[in-house]
mmCIF file with all atom_site columns, C-alpha atoms in Angstrom:
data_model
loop_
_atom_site.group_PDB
_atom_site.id
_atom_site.type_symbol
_atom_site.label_atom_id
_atom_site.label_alt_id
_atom_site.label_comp_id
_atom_site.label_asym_id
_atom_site.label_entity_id
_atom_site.label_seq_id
_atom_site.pdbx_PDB_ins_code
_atom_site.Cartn_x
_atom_site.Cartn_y
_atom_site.Cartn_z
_atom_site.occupancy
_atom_site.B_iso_or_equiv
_atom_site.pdbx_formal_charge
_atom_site.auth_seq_id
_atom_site.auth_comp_id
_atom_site.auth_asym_id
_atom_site.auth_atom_id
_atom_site.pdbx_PDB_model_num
ATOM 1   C CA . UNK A 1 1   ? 107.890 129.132 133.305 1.00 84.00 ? 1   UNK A CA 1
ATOM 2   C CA . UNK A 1 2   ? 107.021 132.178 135.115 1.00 89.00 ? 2   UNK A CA 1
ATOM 3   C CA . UNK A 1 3   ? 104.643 132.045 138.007 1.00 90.00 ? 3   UNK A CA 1
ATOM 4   C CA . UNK A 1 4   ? 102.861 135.251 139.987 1.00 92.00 ? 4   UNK A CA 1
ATOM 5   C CA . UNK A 1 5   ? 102.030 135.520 142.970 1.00 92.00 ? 5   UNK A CA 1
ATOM 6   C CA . UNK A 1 6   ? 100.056 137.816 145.217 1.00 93.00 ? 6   UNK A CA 1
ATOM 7   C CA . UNK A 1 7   ? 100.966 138.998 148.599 1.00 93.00 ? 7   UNK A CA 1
ATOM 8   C CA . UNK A 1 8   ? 100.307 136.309 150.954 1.00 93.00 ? 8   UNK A CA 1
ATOM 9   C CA . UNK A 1 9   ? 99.769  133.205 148.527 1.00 93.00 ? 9   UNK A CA 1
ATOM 10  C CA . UNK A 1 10  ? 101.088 129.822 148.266 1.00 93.00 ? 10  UNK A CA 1
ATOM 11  C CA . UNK A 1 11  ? 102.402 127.941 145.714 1.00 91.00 ? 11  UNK A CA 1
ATOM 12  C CA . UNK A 1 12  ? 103.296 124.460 146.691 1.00 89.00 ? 12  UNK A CA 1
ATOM 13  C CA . UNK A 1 13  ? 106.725 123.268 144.064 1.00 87.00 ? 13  UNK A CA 1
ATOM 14  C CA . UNK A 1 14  ? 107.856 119.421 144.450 1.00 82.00 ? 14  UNK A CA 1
ATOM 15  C CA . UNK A 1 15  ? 106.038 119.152 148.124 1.00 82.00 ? 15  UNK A CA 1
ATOM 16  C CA . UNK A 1 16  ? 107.624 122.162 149.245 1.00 88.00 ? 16  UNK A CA 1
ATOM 17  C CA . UNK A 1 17  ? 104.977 125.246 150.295 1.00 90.00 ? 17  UNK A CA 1
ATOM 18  C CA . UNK A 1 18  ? 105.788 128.784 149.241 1.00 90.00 ? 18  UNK A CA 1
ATOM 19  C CA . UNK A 1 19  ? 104.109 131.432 150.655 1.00 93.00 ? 19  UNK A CA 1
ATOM 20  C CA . UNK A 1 20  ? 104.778 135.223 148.992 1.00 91.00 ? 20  UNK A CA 1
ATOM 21  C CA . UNK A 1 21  ? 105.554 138.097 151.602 1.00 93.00 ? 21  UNK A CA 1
ATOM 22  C CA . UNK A 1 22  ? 104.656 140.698 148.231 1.00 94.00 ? 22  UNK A CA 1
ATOM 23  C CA . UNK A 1 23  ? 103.355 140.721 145.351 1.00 95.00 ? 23  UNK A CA 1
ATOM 24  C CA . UNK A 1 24  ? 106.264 138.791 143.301 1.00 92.00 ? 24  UNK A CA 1
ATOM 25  C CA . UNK A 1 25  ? 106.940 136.838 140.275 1.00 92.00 ? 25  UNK A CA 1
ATOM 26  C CA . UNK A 1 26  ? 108.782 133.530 139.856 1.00 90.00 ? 26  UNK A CA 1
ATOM 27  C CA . UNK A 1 27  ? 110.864 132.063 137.502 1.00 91.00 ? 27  UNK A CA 1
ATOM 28  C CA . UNK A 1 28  ? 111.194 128.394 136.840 1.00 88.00 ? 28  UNK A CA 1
ATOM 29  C CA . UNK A 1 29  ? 114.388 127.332 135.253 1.00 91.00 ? 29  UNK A CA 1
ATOM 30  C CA . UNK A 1 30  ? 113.894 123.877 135.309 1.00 87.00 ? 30  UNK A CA 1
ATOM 31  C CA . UNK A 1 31  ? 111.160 120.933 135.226 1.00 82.00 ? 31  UNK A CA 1
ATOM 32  C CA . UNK A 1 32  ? 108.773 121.041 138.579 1.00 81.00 ? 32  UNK A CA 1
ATOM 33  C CA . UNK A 1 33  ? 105.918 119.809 139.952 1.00 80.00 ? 33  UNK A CA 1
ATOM 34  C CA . UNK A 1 34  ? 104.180 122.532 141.346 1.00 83.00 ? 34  UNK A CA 1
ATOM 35  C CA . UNK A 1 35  ? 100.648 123.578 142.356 1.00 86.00 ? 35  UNK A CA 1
ATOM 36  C CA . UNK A 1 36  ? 98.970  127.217 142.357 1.00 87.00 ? 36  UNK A CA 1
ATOM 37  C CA . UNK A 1 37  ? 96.780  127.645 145.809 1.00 88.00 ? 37  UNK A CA 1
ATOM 38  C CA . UNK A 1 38  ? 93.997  128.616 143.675 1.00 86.00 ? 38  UNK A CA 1
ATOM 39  C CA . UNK A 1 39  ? 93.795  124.887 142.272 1.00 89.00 ? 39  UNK A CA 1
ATOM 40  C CA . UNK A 1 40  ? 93.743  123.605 145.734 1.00 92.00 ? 40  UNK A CA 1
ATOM 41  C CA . UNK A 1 41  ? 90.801  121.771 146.610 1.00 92.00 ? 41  UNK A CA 1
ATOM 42  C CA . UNK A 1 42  ? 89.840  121.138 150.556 1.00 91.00 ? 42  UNK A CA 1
ATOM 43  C CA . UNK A 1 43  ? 89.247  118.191 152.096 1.00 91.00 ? 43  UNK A CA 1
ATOM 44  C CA . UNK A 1 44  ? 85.359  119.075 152.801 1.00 94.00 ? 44  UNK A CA 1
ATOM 45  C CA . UNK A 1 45  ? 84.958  120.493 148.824 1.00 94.00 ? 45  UNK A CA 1
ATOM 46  C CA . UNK A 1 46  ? 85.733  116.775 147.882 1.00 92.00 ? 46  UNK A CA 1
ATOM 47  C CA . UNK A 1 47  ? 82.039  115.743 147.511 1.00 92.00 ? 47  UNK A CA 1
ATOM 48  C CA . UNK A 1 48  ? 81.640  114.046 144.222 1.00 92.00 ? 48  UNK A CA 1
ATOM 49  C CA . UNK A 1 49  ? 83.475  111.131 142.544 1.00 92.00 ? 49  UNK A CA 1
ATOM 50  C CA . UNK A 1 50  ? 85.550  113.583 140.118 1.00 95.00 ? 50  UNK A CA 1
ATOM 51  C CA . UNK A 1 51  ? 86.413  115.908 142.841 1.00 95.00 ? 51  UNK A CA 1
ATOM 52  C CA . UNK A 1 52  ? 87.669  113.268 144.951 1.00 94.00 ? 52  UNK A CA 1
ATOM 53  C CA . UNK A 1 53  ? 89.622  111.801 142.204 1.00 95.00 ? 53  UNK A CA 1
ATOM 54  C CA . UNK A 1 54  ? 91.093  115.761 141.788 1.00 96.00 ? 54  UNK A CA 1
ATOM 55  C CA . UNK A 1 55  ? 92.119  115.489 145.445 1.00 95.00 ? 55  UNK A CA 1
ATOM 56  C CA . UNK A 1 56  ? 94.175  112.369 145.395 1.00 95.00 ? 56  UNK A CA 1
ATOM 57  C CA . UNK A 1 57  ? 95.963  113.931 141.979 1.00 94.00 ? 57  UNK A CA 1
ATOM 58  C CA . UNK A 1 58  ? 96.868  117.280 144.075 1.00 93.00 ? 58  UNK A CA 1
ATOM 59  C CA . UNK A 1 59  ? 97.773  115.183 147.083 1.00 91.00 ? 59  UNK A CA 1
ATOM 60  C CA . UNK A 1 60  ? 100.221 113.675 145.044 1.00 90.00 ? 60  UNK A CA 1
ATOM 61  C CA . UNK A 1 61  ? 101.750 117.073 143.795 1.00 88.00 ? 61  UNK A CA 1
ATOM 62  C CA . UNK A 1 62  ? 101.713 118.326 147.445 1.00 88.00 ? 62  UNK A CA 1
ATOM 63  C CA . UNK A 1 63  ? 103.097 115.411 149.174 1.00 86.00 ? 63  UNK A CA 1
ATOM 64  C CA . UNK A 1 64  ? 105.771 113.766 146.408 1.00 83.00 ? 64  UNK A CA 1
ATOM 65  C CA . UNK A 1 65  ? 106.900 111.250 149.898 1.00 85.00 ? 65  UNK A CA 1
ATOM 66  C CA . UNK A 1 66  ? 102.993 109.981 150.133 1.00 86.00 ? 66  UNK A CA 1
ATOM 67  C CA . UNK A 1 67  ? 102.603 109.746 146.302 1.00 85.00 ? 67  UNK A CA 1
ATOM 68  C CA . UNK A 1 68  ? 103.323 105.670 146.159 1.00 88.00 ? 68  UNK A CA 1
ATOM 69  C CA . UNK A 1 69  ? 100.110 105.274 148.498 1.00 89.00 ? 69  UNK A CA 1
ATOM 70  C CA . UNK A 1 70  ? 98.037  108.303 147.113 1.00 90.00 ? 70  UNK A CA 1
ATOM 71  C CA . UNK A 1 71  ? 98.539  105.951 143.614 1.00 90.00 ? 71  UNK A CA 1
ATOM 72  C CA . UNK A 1 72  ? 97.153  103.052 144.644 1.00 90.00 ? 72  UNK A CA 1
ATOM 73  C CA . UNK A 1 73  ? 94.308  104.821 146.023 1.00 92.00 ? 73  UNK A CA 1
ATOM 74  C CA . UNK A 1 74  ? 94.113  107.374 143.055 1.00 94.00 ? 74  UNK A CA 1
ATOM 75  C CA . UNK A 1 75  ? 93.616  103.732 140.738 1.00 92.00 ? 75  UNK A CA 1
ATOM 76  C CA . UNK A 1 76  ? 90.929  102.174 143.414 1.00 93.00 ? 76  UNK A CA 1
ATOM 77  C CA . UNK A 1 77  ? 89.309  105.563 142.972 1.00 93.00 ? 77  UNK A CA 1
ATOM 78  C CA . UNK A 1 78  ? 89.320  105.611 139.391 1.00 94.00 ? 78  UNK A CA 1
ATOM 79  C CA . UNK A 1 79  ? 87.663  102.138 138.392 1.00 93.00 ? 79  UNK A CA 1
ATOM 80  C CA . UNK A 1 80  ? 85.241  103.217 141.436 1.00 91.00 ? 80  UNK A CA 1
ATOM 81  C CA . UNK A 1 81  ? 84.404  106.619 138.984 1.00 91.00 ? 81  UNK A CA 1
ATOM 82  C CA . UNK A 1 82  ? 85.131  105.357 135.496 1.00 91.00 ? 82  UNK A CA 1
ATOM 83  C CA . UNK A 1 83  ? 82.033  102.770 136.395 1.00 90.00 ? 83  UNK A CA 1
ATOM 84  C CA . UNK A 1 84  ? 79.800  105.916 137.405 1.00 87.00 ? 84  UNK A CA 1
ATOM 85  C CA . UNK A 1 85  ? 79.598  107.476 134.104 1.00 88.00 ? 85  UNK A CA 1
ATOM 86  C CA . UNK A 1 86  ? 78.432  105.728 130.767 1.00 87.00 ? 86  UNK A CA 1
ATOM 87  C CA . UNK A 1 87  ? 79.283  109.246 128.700 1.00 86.00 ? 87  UNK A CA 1
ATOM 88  C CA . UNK A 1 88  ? 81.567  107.866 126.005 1.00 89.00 ? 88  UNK A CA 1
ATOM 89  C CA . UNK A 1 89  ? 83.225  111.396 126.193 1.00 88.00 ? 89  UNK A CA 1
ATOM 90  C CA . UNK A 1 90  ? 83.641  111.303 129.989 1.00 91.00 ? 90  UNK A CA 1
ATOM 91  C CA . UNK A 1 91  ? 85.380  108.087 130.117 1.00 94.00 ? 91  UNK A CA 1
ATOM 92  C CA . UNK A 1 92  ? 87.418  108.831 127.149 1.00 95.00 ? 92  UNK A CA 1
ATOM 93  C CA . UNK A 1 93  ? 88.695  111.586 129.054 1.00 96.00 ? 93  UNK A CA 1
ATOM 94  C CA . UNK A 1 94  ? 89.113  109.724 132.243 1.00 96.00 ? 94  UNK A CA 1
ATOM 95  C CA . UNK A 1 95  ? 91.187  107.177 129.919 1.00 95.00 ? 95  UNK A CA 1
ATOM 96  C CA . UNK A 1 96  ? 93.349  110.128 129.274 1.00 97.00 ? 96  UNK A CA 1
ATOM 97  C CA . UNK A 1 97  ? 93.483  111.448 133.280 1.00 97.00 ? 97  UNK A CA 1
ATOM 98  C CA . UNK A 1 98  ? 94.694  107.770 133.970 1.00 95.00 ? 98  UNK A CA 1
ATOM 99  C CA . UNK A 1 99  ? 97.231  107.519 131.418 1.00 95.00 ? 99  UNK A CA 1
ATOM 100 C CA . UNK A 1 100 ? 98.652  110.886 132.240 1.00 95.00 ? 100 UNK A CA 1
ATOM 101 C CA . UNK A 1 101 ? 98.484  109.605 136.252 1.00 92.00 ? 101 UNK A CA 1
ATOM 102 C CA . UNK A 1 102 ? 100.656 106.703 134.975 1.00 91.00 ? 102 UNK A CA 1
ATOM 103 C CA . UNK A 1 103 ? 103.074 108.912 134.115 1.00 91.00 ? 103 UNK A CA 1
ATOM 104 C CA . UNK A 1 104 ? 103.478 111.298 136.813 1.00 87.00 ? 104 UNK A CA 1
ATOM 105 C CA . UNK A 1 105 ? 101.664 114.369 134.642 1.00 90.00 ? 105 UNK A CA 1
ATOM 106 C CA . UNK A 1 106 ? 99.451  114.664 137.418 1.00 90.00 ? 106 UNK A CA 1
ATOM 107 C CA . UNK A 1 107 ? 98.653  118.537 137.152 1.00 89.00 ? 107 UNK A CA 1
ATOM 108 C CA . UNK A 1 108 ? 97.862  118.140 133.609 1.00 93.00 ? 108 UNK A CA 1
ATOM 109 C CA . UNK A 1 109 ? 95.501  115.081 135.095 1.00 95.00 ? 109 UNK A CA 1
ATOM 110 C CA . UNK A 1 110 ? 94.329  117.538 136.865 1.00 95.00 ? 110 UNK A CA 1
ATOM 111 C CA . UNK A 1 111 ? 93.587  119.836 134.658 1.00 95.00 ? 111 UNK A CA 1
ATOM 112 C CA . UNK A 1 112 ? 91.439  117.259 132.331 1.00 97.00 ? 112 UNK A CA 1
ATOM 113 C CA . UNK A 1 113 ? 89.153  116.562 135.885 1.00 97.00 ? 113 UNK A CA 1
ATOM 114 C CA . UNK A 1 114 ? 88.587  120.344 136.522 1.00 96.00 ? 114 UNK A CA 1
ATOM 115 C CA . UNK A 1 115 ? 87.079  120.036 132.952 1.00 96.00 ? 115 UNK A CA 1
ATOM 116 C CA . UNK A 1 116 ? 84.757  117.899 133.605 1.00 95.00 ? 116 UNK A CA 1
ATOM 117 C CA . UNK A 1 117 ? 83.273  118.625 136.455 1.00 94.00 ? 117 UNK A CA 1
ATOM 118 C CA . UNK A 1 118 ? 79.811  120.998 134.288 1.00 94.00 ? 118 UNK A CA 1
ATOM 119 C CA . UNK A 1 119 ? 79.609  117.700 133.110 1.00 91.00 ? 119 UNK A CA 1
ATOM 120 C CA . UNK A 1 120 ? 79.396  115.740 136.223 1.00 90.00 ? 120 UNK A CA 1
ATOM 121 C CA . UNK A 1 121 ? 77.251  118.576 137.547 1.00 90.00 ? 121 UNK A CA 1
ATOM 122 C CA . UNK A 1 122 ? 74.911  118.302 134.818 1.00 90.00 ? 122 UNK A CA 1
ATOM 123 C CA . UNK A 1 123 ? 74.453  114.857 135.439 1.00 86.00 ? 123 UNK A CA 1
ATOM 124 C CA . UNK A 1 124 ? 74.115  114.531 138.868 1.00 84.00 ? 124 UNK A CA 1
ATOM 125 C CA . UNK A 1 125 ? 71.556  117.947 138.757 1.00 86.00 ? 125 UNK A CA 1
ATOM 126 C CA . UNK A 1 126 ? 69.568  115.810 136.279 1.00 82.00 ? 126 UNK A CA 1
ATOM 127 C CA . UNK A 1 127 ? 69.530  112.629 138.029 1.00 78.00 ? 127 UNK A CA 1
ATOM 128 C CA . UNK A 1 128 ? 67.888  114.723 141.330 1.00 76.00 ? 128 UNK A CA 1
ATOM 129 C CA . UNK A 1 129 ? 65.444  115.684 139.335 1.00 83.00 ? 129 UNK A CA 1
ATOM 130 C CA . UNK A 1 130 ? 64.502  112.374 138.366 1.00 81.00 ? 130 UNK A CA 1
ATOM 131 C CA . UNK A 1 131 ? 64.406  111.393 141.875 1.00 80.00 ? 131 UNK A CA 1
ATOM 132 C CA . UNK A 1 132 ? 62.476  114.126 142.820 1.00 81.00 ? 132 UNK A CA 1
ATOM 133 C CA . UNK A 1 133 ? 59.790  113.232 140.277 1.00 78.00 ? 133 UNK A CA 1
ATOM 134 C CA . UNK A 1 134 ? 59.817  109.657 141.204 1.00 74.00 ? 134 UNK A CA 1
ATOM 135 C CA . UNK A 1 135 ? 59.132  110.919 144.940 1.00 71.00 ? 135 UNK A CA 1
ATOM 136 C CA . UNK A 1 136 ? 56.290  113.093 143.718 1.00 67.00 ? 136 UNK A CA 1
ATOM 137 C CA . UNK A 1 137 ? 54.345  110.586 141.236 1.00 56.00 ? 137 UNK A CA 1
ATOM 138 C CA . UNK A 1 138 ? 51.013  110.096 142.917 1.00 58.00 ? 138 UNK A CA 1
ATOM 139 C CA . UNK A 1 139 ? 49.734  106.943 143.992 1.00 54.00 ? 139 UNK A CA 1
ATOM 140 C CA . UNK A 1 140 ? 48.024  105.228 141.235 1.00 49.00 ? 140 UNK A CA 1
ATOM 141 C CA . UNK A 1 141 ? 44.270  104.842 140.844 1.00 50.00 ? 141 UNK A CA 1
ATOM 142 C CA . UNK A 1 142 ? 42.023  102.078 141.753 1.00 46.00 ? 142 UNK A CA 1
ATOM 143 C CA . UNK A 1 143 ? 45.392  100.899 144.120 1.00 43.00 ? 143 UNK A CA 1
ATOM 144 C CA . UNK A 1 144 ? 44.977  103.060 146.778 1.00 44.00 ? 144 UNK A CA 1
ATOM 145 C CA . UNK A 1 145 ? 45.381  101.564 150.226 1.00 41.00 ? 145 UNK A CA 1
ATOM 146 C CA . UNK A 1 146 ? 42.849  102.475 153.102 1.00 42.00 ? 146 UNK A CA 1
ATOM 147 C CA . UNK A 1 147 ? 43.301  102.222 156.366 1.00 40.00 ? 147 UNK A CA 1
ATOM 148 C CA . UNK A 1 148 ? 40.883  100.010 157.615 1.00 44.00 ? 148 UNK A CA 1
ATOM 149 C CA . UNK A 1 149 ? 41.796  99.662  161.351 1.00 42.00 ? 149 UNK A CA 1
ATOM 150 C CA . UNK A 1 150 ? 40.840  101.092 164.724 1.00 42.00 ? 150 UNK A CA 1
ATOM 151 C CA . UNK A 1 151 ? 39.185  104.823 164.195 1.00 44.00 ? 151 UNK A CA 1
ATOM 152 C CA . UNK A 1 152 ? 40.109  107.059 167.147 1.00 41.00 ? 152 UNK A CA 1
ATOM 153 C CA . UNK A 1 153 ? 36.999  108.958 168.582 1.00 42.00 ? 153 UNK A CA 1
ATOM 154 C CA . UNK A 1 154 ? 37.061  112.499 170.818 1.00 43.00 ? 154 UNK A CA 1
ATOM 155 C CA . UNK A 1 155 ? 35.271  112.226 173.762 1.00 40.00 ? 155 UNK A CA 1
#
């Protein structure tokens, strides 16, 4: 597989981190677990179920020694998301990020998450509206409270 790279980017291969001096190209000869710095996701961009399930798969590629642990919370994580979405397409696709997880194919994981996340966006965009329009229904008629206590008076 050949990988380029642009002067002063990282490429993270089997937990190590590669940073290019130039503008280069890489060869890989062999199998590797590697990451494009591109793909990375932050720590802070990590605000919605999917994209915290995307950052315990790439925590896995970039740190192969804390993989056994980043599993276990990578499955807590998933039952935790797969019960968030009733999209039969969704969770067939989460099926398939958890059985490629199971197998250590995490970028391709990966790669399945990144897809979804218009559709988790879509979602989530449509379920603030309907909270906003819940908020803004106005009080029904004939049940309107009045205040019926003390009345203040200038003097």
């Amino acid at each position: 597989m050949k990988i380029a790279l642009k002067s002063g980017e990282r490429l993270f291969i089997n937990g190590a981190v590669i940073r290019a001096e130039r503008k280069t190209s890489l060869e890989l000869l062999n199998d590797a677990v590697f990451l494009l710095e591109s793909h990375v996701l932050q720590p802070e961009q990590a605000t919605t179920p999917l994209k915290q399930l995307y950052f315990i798969l790439q925590t896995m590629i970039m740190d192969p020694v804390s993989a056994p642990a980043a599993k276990d919370m990578f499955h807590l994580v998933m039952a935790s998301v797969s019960g968030a979405f009733s999209s039969p397409e969704v969770l067939d696709q989460l099926g398939t990020v958890e059985d490629l997880a199971q197998n250590d194919r995490w970028f391709e994981a990966m790669k399945i998450v990144r897809g979804l996340y218009p559709i988790e966006a879509r979602l989530m965009a449509a379920d603030h509206r309907a909270r906003q329009e819940d908020d803004n229904t106005p009080p029904l008629r004939g049940r309107e409270v009045v205040h019926q206590g003390p009345q203040l008076a200038v003097v």
